[in-house]
Amino acid sequence: MVLFLSAVSFVAGHTFVVLVDEEDRRYFKQQEIILWRKAPGKLRKQRTNFHLTSDLNPQTHSLPCDFHSERMLWLFFFLVTAVRAELCQPDAENAFKVRLSIRTALGDKAYVWDTNEEYLFRAMVAFSMRKVPNRETTEISHVLLCNVTQRVSFWFVVTDPSKNHTLPADEVQSAIRMNRNRINNVFFLNDQTLEFLKIPSTLAPPTDPSVPIWIIIFGVIFCVVIVATTLLILSGIRQRRRQNKESSEVDDAEDKLENMGTIANSIPCDSLNMKGGHVNDGFMTEDERLTPL
Amino acid sequence: MEKTRAQWGNPLQFVFACISYAVGLGNVWRFPYLCQMYGGGSFLIPYFIMLIVEGMPLLYLELAVGQRMRQGSIGAWRTISPYLGGVGVASVVVSFFLATYYNIINAWGFWYLFNSFQDPLPWSVCPLNGNRTGYEEECEKASSTQYFWYRKTLNISPSIQDSGAVQWEPALCLILAWMMVYLCILRGTEKVGKVAYFTALLPYCVLIIYLVRGLTLHGATNGLMYMFTPKVEQLANPKAWIDAATQIFFSLGLGFGTLIAFASYNEPSNNCQKHTIIVSIVNSATSIFSSVVTFSIYGFKATFNYENCLNKVILLLTNSFDLEDGFLTASNLEQVKGYLASTYPSKYSEVLPLLQNCSLEAELDTAVQGTGLAFIVYTEAIKNMEVSQLWSVLYFFMLLMLGVGSMLGNTAAVLTPLTDSEVLSSHLPKEAISGLLCLVNCAVGLLFTMEAGSYWFDIFNDYAVTLSLLLIVLVETLAVCYVYGLRRFGAELEAMTSSTLSWYWKVMWACVSPLLMVGLFLFYLSDYILSGTLQYQAWDATQGRLVTKDYPTYALAVIGLLVASSTMCIPLVALGTYITQRLQKGASFPLA
């Protein structure tokens, strides 16, 4: 009997295999698998290897037919690993390199970059992709990371639900750009310390106030200067007019004095009216000098 | 009835007016440059020698002449000798040129002051280009402060031939600057004393604040050590002595007629010898004080740029070799570079051309003077300080005070002879004369607000006054000593101030200072003749830096005209007086 592989899926730590024989009978096998990888500190090589073990227990599950299920499954897993490894590689198609400078950004408060942070990163990327129309079903498991270095830098790709192809770079790029701010904030970083190489950051538009500020201040100072100048000029004119008036009054008085005739004791003689004089009774008239007998 | 001459409110106003005139932008942006060029601390030796030998005697001479003759420059020199009225006319012409182009600096100061009230400062960030994908190209190639100066402030054209249009922003600021000057001067020169309190004292307040701030900046000590480390071998360089003499000469503002104008409003018994010493020492002390401030700010800027450069190198290496973030620091950079070169030679050789060589000395060596220092280098340092708006406002306010103080002196030099002449003052009141003067100067000054205006400014700055002033002061000294008579002048001075004239002044006036003047004059003349075509620095927007170009012929003609128009006044007026006197003598003969 020959069995053909119909479908394989990985769901929550279980493999689900559907095999079909030439008479179209379907055989299902579900195996629990344990995924593990080496601790981050021991990562020296450029490649990470995902090691898979399958907990195969022929006693618990048995197929009606006798075939080398273990070997098939191993072959199959290697195939899938190989395909997965090919999807996420440096400079792969639709792959992006990410670079973080956590210590530069946070100094003493820097956190360690571990698998949990990676999980969070994958969640944020999946979140960004879910906001794209037609991609609402993106799961965290669709985001693959590889080549994590000490720098902290790594490559990532986003695969489609079938896990065979990666999503086109433009979609990923636009999704990341739309949510860049939120991604940055989750990690307490900014555009310079969390870099997506090949994804340019949108520069903030300049804040242009409707009236340039300098004109306002210029206007204020200009008005103050004009007011002060006018005040000074007016006061100068008034002062000069007063001076002119005083000097002209003095001139007038001098002119008047010159035009009158003789002056005695600074009283013009013309004003002395003989008629309106005052009779001095001290001086008696001739008639009254001799007293009558 | 004769009108008594107006006087200063009190002698202190006179001192402050002289200080505010002498302490100008040259103290802030020329002296630190010279100090750096000629070996820091050792430049102070020629500087002080020149101060004692040249600066103080000439300053005393001008103040004494003004106080004795009690007239503006034209009248004073005519009194000394009728043939020498031309010296006064030349002074007035030179002052007029200076007033025309000096106020544009105040206009630029206003522009920067008004723009300092923004967050962020407009010269700290480059503007975005048309489609918002990056910064403006010109700004990327140059720096954001250079871009703001050359593009936003001046909107400079590529050469002096492309005049362009009048830029309305600097034009508005120029009008405001002239209105300020008019406001201060419209009541007459003697009222300048009240304004002089502010323009003389406020810059010192700001300088002290800046000194405290500057010394506490990170990296300030680098700049100070660089400045004050004496390079004693520079003393043998004749250029150092010549530049020291020139700096003293122009810093005190001799020969413009301002000092004569100010002193003419003094009481005759005023002790101008004491005031001379005060003003000259204050002027030099301010120069040194401001160079301390300048160099601490230089040091800060140089250290900041050096550290930025290092950080860029570190980032480049970290990214290329995927090293751990934070592993590379400035201290282990060289070791790690060596290690990387040996471990990954091929990759290192790829990265090597991109690595810049960061050097603190190279950053400190960028000595700048003039408008470049004030508006490019200083603004670059200020934008990196905390609360940069405050420091920017303070700095440009100080520049404005210094500039306005000097402008008042210059305008007074032109105004006093005009108000002294009976012809004008009988027909027009004082306010109208000063108003007309400011209006004419403002209209001519609009030339400097055109796109090529900065190049014309450089022409005026370099050539309009230097040669003429040397000649004017030389003729002044010779006139007082030999035409009027040193003994006669000394006796009158002693009678006026009731204090004996020291032999030191007599020796200086008669021999040393004229010789120095002749030497300087000949040096500059030969320098101009030997250098052939005159060249200027033009801003190339495509490259983002300055390039050297030759002046076109009409610019050279203007230069020649500037120099000739002031220097020719002396012989022309002498000739004119001689001719008029001969005609009068000829006319009086038939009567006799």
Short mmCIF file of C-alpha atoms in Angstrom, two decimals, chain B residues 77-338:
data_model
loop_
_atom_site.label_atom_id
_atom_site.label_comp_id
_atom_site.label_asym_id
_atom_site.label_seq_id
_atom_site.Cartn_x
_atom_site.Cartn_y
_atom_site.Cartn_z
CA TRP B 77 39.59 121.00 12.30
CA ARG B 78 38.74 124.19 10.55
CA THR B 79 39.62 126.00 13.74
CA ILE B 80 42.94 124.21 13.96
CA SER B 81 43.76 125.28 10.48
CA PRO B 82 41.47 126.54 7.71
CA TYR B 83 43.18 124.26 5.23
CA LEU B 84 42.45 121.21 7.30
CA GLY B 85 38.68 121.38 7.32
CA GLY B 86 38.95 118.50 4.87
CA VAL B 87 39.97 116.20 7.69
CA GLY B 88 36.65 116.83 9.33
CA VAL B 89 34.80 116.35 6.06
CA ALA B 90 36.63 113.07 5.49
CA SER B 91 35.64 111.95 8.99
CA VAL B 92 32.02 112.76 8.28
CA VAL B 93 32.09 110.88 4.96
CA VAL B 94 33.67 107.82 6.58
CA SER B 95 31.16 107.93 9.41
CA PHE B 96 28.37 108.15 6.90
CA PHE B 97 29.61 105.00 5.13
CA LEU B 98 29.96 103.20 8.40
CA ALA B 99 26.50 104.20 9.57
CA THR B 100 25.04 102.97 6.30
CA TYR B 101 26.41 99.46 6.49
CA TYR B 102 26.72 98.95 10.23
CA ASN B 103 23.03 99.05 10.94
CA ILE B 104 22.35 96.01 8.79
CA ILE B 105 24.10 93.99 11.48
CA ASN B 106 21.58 95.33 13.96
CA ALA B 107 18.83 94.36 11.54
CA TRP B 108 20.16 90.81 11.43
CA GLY B 109 20.40 90.84 15.20
CA PHE B 110 16.75 91.85 15.42
CA TRP B 111 15.77 89.10 13.00
CA TYR B 112 17.53 86.45 15.09
CA LEU B 113 16.18 87.92 18.31
CA PHE B 114 12.59 87.75 17.10
CA ASN B 115 13.11 84.22 15.83
CA SER B 116 14.45 83.09 19.20
CA PHE B 117 11.01 83.01 20.73
CA GLN B 118 10.14 79.68 19.12
CA ASP B 119 10.39 76.09 20.20
CA PRO B 120 12.38 74.49 18.65
CA LEU B 121 14.75 77.20 17.49
CA PRO B 122 14.36 77.52 13.72
CA TRP B 123 18.08 77.08 13.11
CA SER B 124 18.32 73.86 15.11
CA VAL B 125 16.42 71.65 12.66
CA CYS B 126 16.62 71.35 8.93
CA PRO B 127 13.36 71.92 7.09
CA LEU B 128 11.84 69.01 5.18
CA ASN B 129 12.05 68.90 1.44
CA GLY B 130 9.11 69.01 -0.96
CA ASN B 131 7.85 65.44 -0.67
CA ARG B 132 8.64 65.00 3.04
CA THR B 133 10.98 62.08 2.54
CA GLY B 134 14.05 63.82 3.85
CA TYR B 135 15.62 67.13 4.66
CA GLU B 136 16.35 69.96 2.26
CA GLU B 137 19.39 69.19 0.20
CA GLU B 138 21.21 72.43 0.91
CA CYS B 139 20.65 71.96 4.62
CA GLU B 140 21.98 68.42 4.51
CA LYS B 141 25.19 69.46 2.78
CA ALA B 142 25.82 72.43 5.05
CA SER B 143 24.55 72.52 8.61
CA SER B 144 21.21 73.74 9.90
CA THR B 145 22.71 76.95 11.34
CA GLN B 146 24.52 77.74 8.11
CA TYR B 147 21.35 77.03 6.15
CA PHE B 148 19.33 79.36 8.34
CA TRP B 149 21.91 82.13 7.94
CA TYR B 150 22.58 81.85 4.23
CA ARG B 151 19.10 80.86 3.01
CA LYS B 152 16.52 82.02 5.50
CA THR B 153 18.17 85.24 6.68
CA LEU B 154 20.18 86.46 3.71
CA ASN B 155 18.68 84.38 0.88
CA ILE B 156 22.10 84.81 -0.60
CA SER B 157 22.72 84.65 -4.34
CA PRO B 158 25.59 82.63 -5.82
CA SER B 159 27.63 85.68 -6.75
CA ILE B 160 27.75 89.42 -6.45
CA GLN B 161 26.54 89.88 -10.01
CA ASP B 162 23.12 88.33 -9.28
CA SER B 163 21.61 91.11 -7.27
CA GLY B 164 18.20 89.63 -6.81
CA ALA B 165 15.36 91.46 -5.15
CA VAL B 166 15.07 93.24 -1.82
CA GLN B 167 14.14 90.71 0.87
CA TRP B 168 11.28 92.09 2.87
CA GLU B 169 12.14 90.42 6.17
CA PRO B 170 15.60 91.96 6.59
CA ALA B 171 14.24 95.20 5.11
CA LEU B 172 11.61 95.41 7.86
CA CYS B 173 14.21 94.72 10.50
CA LEU B 174 16.47 97.39 9.00
CA ILE B 175 13.68 99.95 9.16
CA LEU B 176 13.10 99.01 12.78
CA ALA B 177 16.81 99.34 13.53
CA TRP B 178 16.91 102.82 12.04
CA MET B 179 13.81 103.82 13.95
CA MET B 180 15.52 102.75 17.15
CA VAL B 181 18.56 104.84 16.30
CA TYR B 182 16.36 107.79 15.43
CA LEU B 183 14.49 107.44 18.68
CA CYS B 184 17.72 107.63 20.67
CA ILE B 185 19.32 110.43 18.70
CA LEU B 186 16.46 112.70 17.77
CA ARG B 187 16.83 114.99 20.73
CA GLY B 188 20.45 115.68 20.01
CA THR B 189 23.78 114.12 20.74
CA GLU B 190 23.96 115.18 24.35
CA LYS B 191 20.74 113.30 25.14
CA VAL B 192 22.45 110.10 23.99
CA GLY B 193 23.94 110.03 27.47
CA LYS B 194 20.68 108.78 28.92
CA VAL B 195 20.53 105.89 26.47
CA ALA B 196 24.22 105.22 27.03
CA TYR B 197 23.51 104.00 30.55
CA PHE B 198 21.66 101.04 29.06
CA THR B 199 23.76 100.39 26.02
CA ALA B 200 26.95 100.49 28.07
CA LEU B 201 25.88 98.49 31.12
CA LEU B 202 23.45 95.85 29.83
CA PRO B 203 26.00 94.02 27.64
CA TYR B 204 28.14 93.53 30.74
CA CYS B 205 25.22 91.97 32.61
CA VAL B 206 24.66 89.55 29.77
CA LEU B 207 28.37 88.81 29.47
CA ILE B 208 28.57 87.96 33.16
CA ILE B 209 25.57 85.64 32.90
CA TYR B 210 27.15 84.03 29.85
CA LEU B 211 30.48 83.71 31.64
CA VAL B 212 28.88 81.76 34.45
CA ARG B 213 26.94 79.59 31.98
CA GLY B 214 29.89 79.17 29.67
CA LEU B 215 32.32 78.06 32.34
CA THR B 216 29.88 75.45 33.59
CA LEU B 217 29.37 73.95 30.14
CA HIS B 218 30.77 70.53 29.42
CA GLY B 219 33.99 70.91 27.48
CA ALA B 220 34.49 74.61 28.17
CA THR B 221 37.90 74.00 29.68
CA ASN B 222 39.10 72.54 26.39
CA GLY B 223 38.42 75.81 24.66
CA LEU B 224 39.94 77.93 27.40
CA MET B 225 43.12 75.89 27.54
CA TYR B 226 43.41 76.06 23.79
CA MET B 227 43.03 79.82 23.84
CA PHE B 228 45.29 80.66 26.69
CA THR B 229 48.16 78.31 25.94
CA PRO B 230 50.69 80.84 24.75
CA LYS B 231 52.53 80.12 21.56
CA VAL B 232 55.46 82.39 22.18
CA GLU B 233 56.87 81.92 18.69
CA GLN B 234 54.00 83.98 17.35
CA LEU B 235 55.57 87.04 18.92
CA ALA B 236 58.15 86.98 16.18
CA ASN B 237 55.44 87.11 13.54
CA PRO B 238 55.12 90.73 12.33
CA LYS B 239 51.55 90.09 11.32
CA ALA B 240 50.68 89.65 15.01
CA TRP B 241 51.96 93.13 15.86
CA ILE B 242 50.25 94.70 12.87
CA ASP B 243 46.97 93.04 13.68
CA ALA B 244 47.29 94.09 17.31
CA ALA B 245 47.82 97.71 16.24
CA THR B 246 44.93 97.54 13.80
CA GLN B 247 42.64 96.00 16.37
CA ILE B 248 43.39 98.68 18.97
CA PHE B 249 42.97 101.37 16.37
CA PHE B 250 39.59 100.26 15.09
CA SER B 251 38.31 99.01 18.41
CA LEU B 252 38.58 102.47 19.96
CA GLY B 253 36.83 104.00 16.97
CA LEU B 254 39.44 106.68 16.30
CA GLY B 255 39.18 109.01 13.36
CA PHE B 256 35.43 108.87 12.85
CA GLY B 257 34.84 112.16 14.57
CA THR B 258 32.59 110.57 17.17
CA LEU B 259 34.99 111.14 20.01
CA ILE B 260 35.43 114.76 18.99
CA ALA B 261 31.66 115.14 18.83
CA PHE B 262 31.15 113.57 22.25
CA ALA B 263 33.94 115.56 23.85
CA SER B 264 32.61 118.81 22.40
CA TYR B 265 29.66 118.61 24.76
CA ASN B 266 31.97 118.41 27.76
CA GLU B 267 32.63 121.14 30.22
CA PRO B 268 35.95 122.74 29.36
CA SER B 269 37.38 121.84 32.75
CA ASN B 270 36.61 118.17 32.38
CA ASN B 271 39.56 115.91 33.15
CA CYS B 272 39.69 114.04 29.88
CA GLN B 273 43.01 112.37 30.65
CA LYS B 274 41.38 110.33 33.39
CA HIS B 275 38.51 109.49 31.09
CA THR B 276 40.89 108.41 28.34
CA ILE B 277 42.55 105.89 30.58
CA ILE B 278 39.22 104.63 31.88
CA VAL B 279 37.70 104.18 28.43
CA SER B 280 40.71 102.48 26.86
CA ILE B 281 41.23 100.09 29.76
CA VAL B 282 37.54 99.23 29.92
CA ASN B 283 37.56 98.58 26.17
CA SER B 284 40.51 96.20 26.34
CA ALA B 285 39.24 94.47 29.45
CA THR B 286 35.91 93.89 27.72
CA SER B 287 37.73 92.35 24.76
CA ILE B 288 39.54 89.89 26.98
CA PHE B 289 36.43 89.17 29.04
CA SER B 290 34.35 88.46 25.99
CA SER B 291 37.05 86.24 24.52
CA VAL B 292 36.96 84.14 27.70
CA VAL B 293 33.23 83.72 27.18
CA THR B 294 33.68 83.04 23.48
CA PHE B 295 36.29 80.40 24.05
CA SER B 296 34.37 78.53 26.69
CA ILE B 297 31.50 78.38 24.21
CA TYR B 298 33.92 77.33 21.45
CA GLY B 299 35.20 74.57 23.70
CA PHE B 300 31.66 73.39 24.39
CA LYS B 301 30.78 73.34 20.71
CA ALA B 302 34.00 71.60 19.71
CA THR B 303 33.60 68.95 22.43
CA PHE B 304 29.99 68.40 21.45
CA ASN B 305 30.88 67.92 17.78
CA TYR B 306 33.82 65.71 18.66
CA GLU B 307 31.65 63.47 20.80
CA ASN B 308 29.01 63.34 18.07
CA CYS B 309 31.66 62.29 15.59
CA LEU B 310 32.87 59.56 17.95
CA ASN B 311 29.33 58.34 18.47
CA LYS B 312 28.82 58.10 14.73
CA VAL B 313 31.97 56.01 14.39
CA ILE B 314 30.88 53.77 17.26
CA LEU B 315 27.44 53.29 15.73
CA LEU B 316 28.91 52.45 12.37
CA LEU B 317 31.25 49.84 13.83
CA THR B 318 28.52 48.39 16.06
CA ASN B 319 26.15 48.01 13.12
CA SER B 320 28.70 46.63 10.69
CA PHE B 321 30.06 43.99 13.04
CA ASP B 322 26.83 43.36 15.00
CA LEU B 323 28.59 43.99 18.29
CA GLU B 324 26.60 44.26 21.46
CA ASP B 325 24.94 47.60 21.93
CA GLY B 326 26.86 49.68 24.45
CA PHE B 327 30.00 47.59 24.23
CA LEU B 328 31.99 50.15 22.26
CA THR B 329 32.76 53.31 24.17
CA ALA B 330 35.09 56.20 23.51
CA SER B 331 37.72 54.72 25.82
CA ASN B 332 38.04 51.27 24.25
CA LEU B 333 37.45 52.42 20.69
CA GLU B 334 41.04 52.19 19.53
CA GLN B 335 41.62 48.76 21.06
CA VAL B 336 38.47 47.34 19.54
CA LYS B 337 39.33 48.86 16.19
CA GLY B 338 42.67 47.08 16.29
#
